Amino acid sequence: MSGIPHSSQELGPVAQQLLAYLRDHPNEQFSVDQMAQQVGCTTEEAKTHLEALAYQGEIEKVRPDGGETVYTRPQQT
């Protein structure tokens, strides 16, 4: 995907906030709306940055049982 940073060091402030929030809440699942509310950005901004983070492998994107897409960051061992 063009325009996607290659590493978390290249992330903008919103993406860094999203990643930090998910790091602080390992194994919890959040919707785009929930994440936007947590970091104080628009839903569209959150979706764009979450997709980029998932593409980079920083977080996981899941759609449990065909429901709403959620994002999570598994606890690192």
Backbone as CSV, one residue per row, in Angstrom:
resi,resn,N_x,N_y,N_z,CA_x,CA_y,CA_z,C_x,C_y,C_z
1,MET,0.852,-1.179,0.000,0.000,0.000,0.000,0.892,1.234,0.000
2,SER,0.634,2.109,-0.912,1.466,3.299,-0.958,1.074,4.260,0.155
3,GLY,2.055,4.981,0.656,1.804,5.954,1.709,1.811,5.389,3.108
4,ILE,2.011,4.084,3.250,2.030,3.458,4.570,3.462,3.488,5.091
5,PRO,3.669,4.010,6.287,5.021,4.008,6.852,5.535,2.582,7.013
6,HIS,6.837,2.414,6.891,7.440,1.085,6.977,7.709,0.629,8.408
7,SER,7.681,1.543,9.358,7.933,1.158,10.741,7.205,2.112,11.675
8,SER,7.089,1.713,12.939,6.388,2.549,13.910,7.144,3.841,14.200
9,GLN,8.446,3.902,13.862,9.207,5.135,14.061,8.766,6.223,13.080
10,GLU,8.130,5.845,11.974,7.696,6.796,10.957,6.238,7.239,11.153
11,LEU,5.588,6.789,12.192,4.175,7.077,12.400,3.936,8.518,12.827
12,GLY,2.804,9.055,12.400,2.391,10.374,12.838,1.825,10.318,14.243
13,PRO,1.480,11.465,14.810,1.023,11.519,16.201,-0.245,10.715,16.483
14,VAL,-1.213,10.737,15.579,-2.456,9.994,15.820,-2.183,8.497,15.818
15,ALA,-1.424,8.024,14.851,-1.094,6.599,14.788,-0.309,6.169,16.024
16,GLN,0.585,7.022,16.481,1.349,6.704,17.694,0.428,6.609,18.906
17,GLN,-0.549,7.498,18.993,-1.498,7.445,20.112,-2.329,6.169,20.058
18,LEU,-2.777,5.801,18.871,-3.566,4.576,18.726,-2.752,3.355,19.135
19,LEU,-1.520,3.292,18.656,-0.653,2.160,18.977,-0.354,2.114,20.471
20,ALA,-0.083,3.266,21.067,0.198,3.318,22.507,-1.012,2.843,23.306
21,TYR,-2.207,3.256,22.895,-3.414,2.835,23.616,-3.568,1.314,23.537
22,LEU,-3.371,0.764,22.342,-3.507,-0.686,22.199,-2.407,-1.433,22.961
23,ARG,-1.214,-0.856,23.034,-0.138,-1.477,23.826,-0.499,-1.505,25.305
24,ASP,-1.190,-0.466,25.759,-1.596,-0.390,27.168,-2.787,-1.288,27.484
25,HIS,-3.444,-1.805,26.459,-4.625,-2.663,26.623,-4.462,-3.928,25.783
26,PRO,-3.423,-4.735,26.085,-3.167,-5.923,25.268,-4.325,-6.913,25.333
27,ASN,-4.549,-7.559,24.206,-5.568,-8.607,24.060,-7.002,-8.102,24.162
28,GLU,-7.200,-6.790,24.257,-8.556,-6.238,24.250,-8.896,-5.820,22.824
29,GLN,-10.163,-5.962,22.461,-10.599,-5.620,21.115,-11.387,-4.318,21.135
30,PHE,-11.097,-3.444,20.149,-11.747,-2.143,20.062,-12.197,-1.878,18.635
31,SER,-13.369,-1.275,18.501,-13.849,-0.861,17.185,-13.176,0.441,16.783
32,VAL,-13.327,0.817,15.536,-12.779,2.085,15.045,-13.366,3.241,15.840
33,ASP,-14.681,3.216,16.060,-15.333,4.294,16.816,-14.771,4.412,18.231
34,GLN,-14.579,3.286,18.895,-14.023,3.306,20.249,-12.610,3.889,20.255
35,MET,-11.808,3.498,19.278,-10.440,4.001,19.220,-10.412,5.495,18.929
36,ALA,-11.267,5.947,18.035,-11.331,7.381,17.715,-11.686,8.173,18.965
37,GLN,-12.633,7.667,19.731,-13.051,8.348,20.954,-11.908,8.369,21.976
38,GLN,-11.170,7.282,22.093,-10.091,7.195,23.083,-8.968,8.187,22.817
39,VAL,-8.635,8.410,21.551,-7.509,9.297,21.248,-7.939,10.668,20.753
40,GLY,-9.251,10.892,20.605,-9.739,12.213,20.232,-9.503,12.589,18.780
41,CYS,-9.774,11.653,17.875,-9.648,11.951,16.445,-10.945,11.550,15.753
42,THR,-11.044,11.809,14.465,-12.232,11.417,13.725,-12.210,9.915,13.463
43,THR,-13.360,9.366,13.185,-13.464,7.946,12.870,-12.655,7.629,11.617
44,GLU,-12.705,8.512,10.639,-11.961,8.289,9.390,-10.451,8.280,9.633
45,GLU,-9.967,9.208,10.466,-8.531,9.212,10.810,-8.141,7.913,11.506
46,ALA,-8.969,7.513,12.477,-8.671,6.284,13.218,-8.641,5.088,12.277
47,LYS,-9.618,5.000,11.387,-9.678,3.862,10.469,-8.443,3.812,9.578
48,THR,-8.055,4.948,9.026,-6.883,5.005,8.152,-5.627,4.552,8.888
49,HIS,-5.423,5.069,10.092,-4.213,4.733,10.852,-4.249,3.298,11.372
50,LEU,-5.411,2.820,11.784,-5.516,1.439,12.249,-5.245,0.463,11.110
51,GLU,-5.749,0.774,9.927,-5.481,-0.077,8.763,-3.985,-0.117,8.472
52,ALA,-3.327,1.037,8.569,-1.880,1.099,8.333,-1.128,0.276,9.371
53,LEU,-1.530,0.399,10.630,-0.872,-0.363,11.701,-1.077,-1.861,11.509
54,ALA,-2.263,-2.257,11.076,-2.527,-3.674,10.820,-1.696,-4.160,9.631
55,TYR,-1.597,-3.345,8.604,-0.810,-3.693,7.424,0.666,-3.887,7.789
56,GLN,1.157,-3.074,8.703,2.553,-3.172,9.156,2.777,-4.362,10.087
57,GLY,1.709,-4.941,10.596,1.853,-6.051,11.530,1.985,-5.603,12.978
58,GLU,1.777,-4.314,13.250,1.875,-3.791,14.620,0.676,-4.222,15.470
59,ILE,-0.495,-4.358,14.822,-1.719,-4.754,15.514,-2.433,-5.786,14.647
60,GLU,-3.470,-6.386,15.210,-4.268,-7.351,14.456,-5.648,-6.783,14.184
61,LYS,-6.141,-7.079,13.010,-7.490,-6.690,12.592,-8.307,-7.974,12.522
62,VAL,-9.419,-8.022,13.235,-10.241,-9.218,13.277,-11.698,-8.856,13.045
63,ARG,-12.404,-9.806,12.487,-13.844,-9.631,12.309,-14.520,-10.868,12.904
64,PRO,-14.745,-10.835,14.233,-15.281,-12.022,14.900,-16.688,-12.376,14.426
65,ASP,-16.859,-13.617,14.017,-18.155,-14.146,13.593,-18.872,-13.244,12.592
66,GLY,-18.116,-12.617,11.696,-18.716,-11.784,10.673,-19.282,-10.473,11.185
67,GLY,-18.980,-10.129,12.428,-19.481,-8.881,13.018,-18.628,-7.693,12.643
68,GLU,-18.659,-6.679,13.478,-17.904,-5.451,13.256,-16.399,-5.715,13.370
69,THR,-15.642,-5.093,12.503,-14.186,-5.220,12.541,-13.659,-4.584,13.819
70,VAL,-12.761,-5.284,14.486,-12.130,-4.772,15.695,-10.623,-4.914,15.562
71,TYR,-9.918,-4.131,16.362,-8.458,-4.114,16.339,-7.947,-4.469,17.726
72,THR,-6.828,-5.185,17.749,-6.246,-5.618,19.011,-4.730,-5.710,18.862
73,ARG,-4.059,-5.679,19.978,-2.613,-5.901,19.984,-2.351,-7.007,20.991
74,PRO,-2.009,-8.200,20.495,-1.738,-9.287,21.415,-0.582,-8.946,22.351
75,GLN,-0.675,-9.452,23.561,0.394,-9.222,24.539,1.660,-9.879,24.023
76,GLN,2.750,-9.124,24.055,4.042,-9.628,23.580,4.678,-10.480,24.671
77,THR,5.177,-11.656,24.271,5.834,-12.535,25.255,7.316,-12.573,25.025
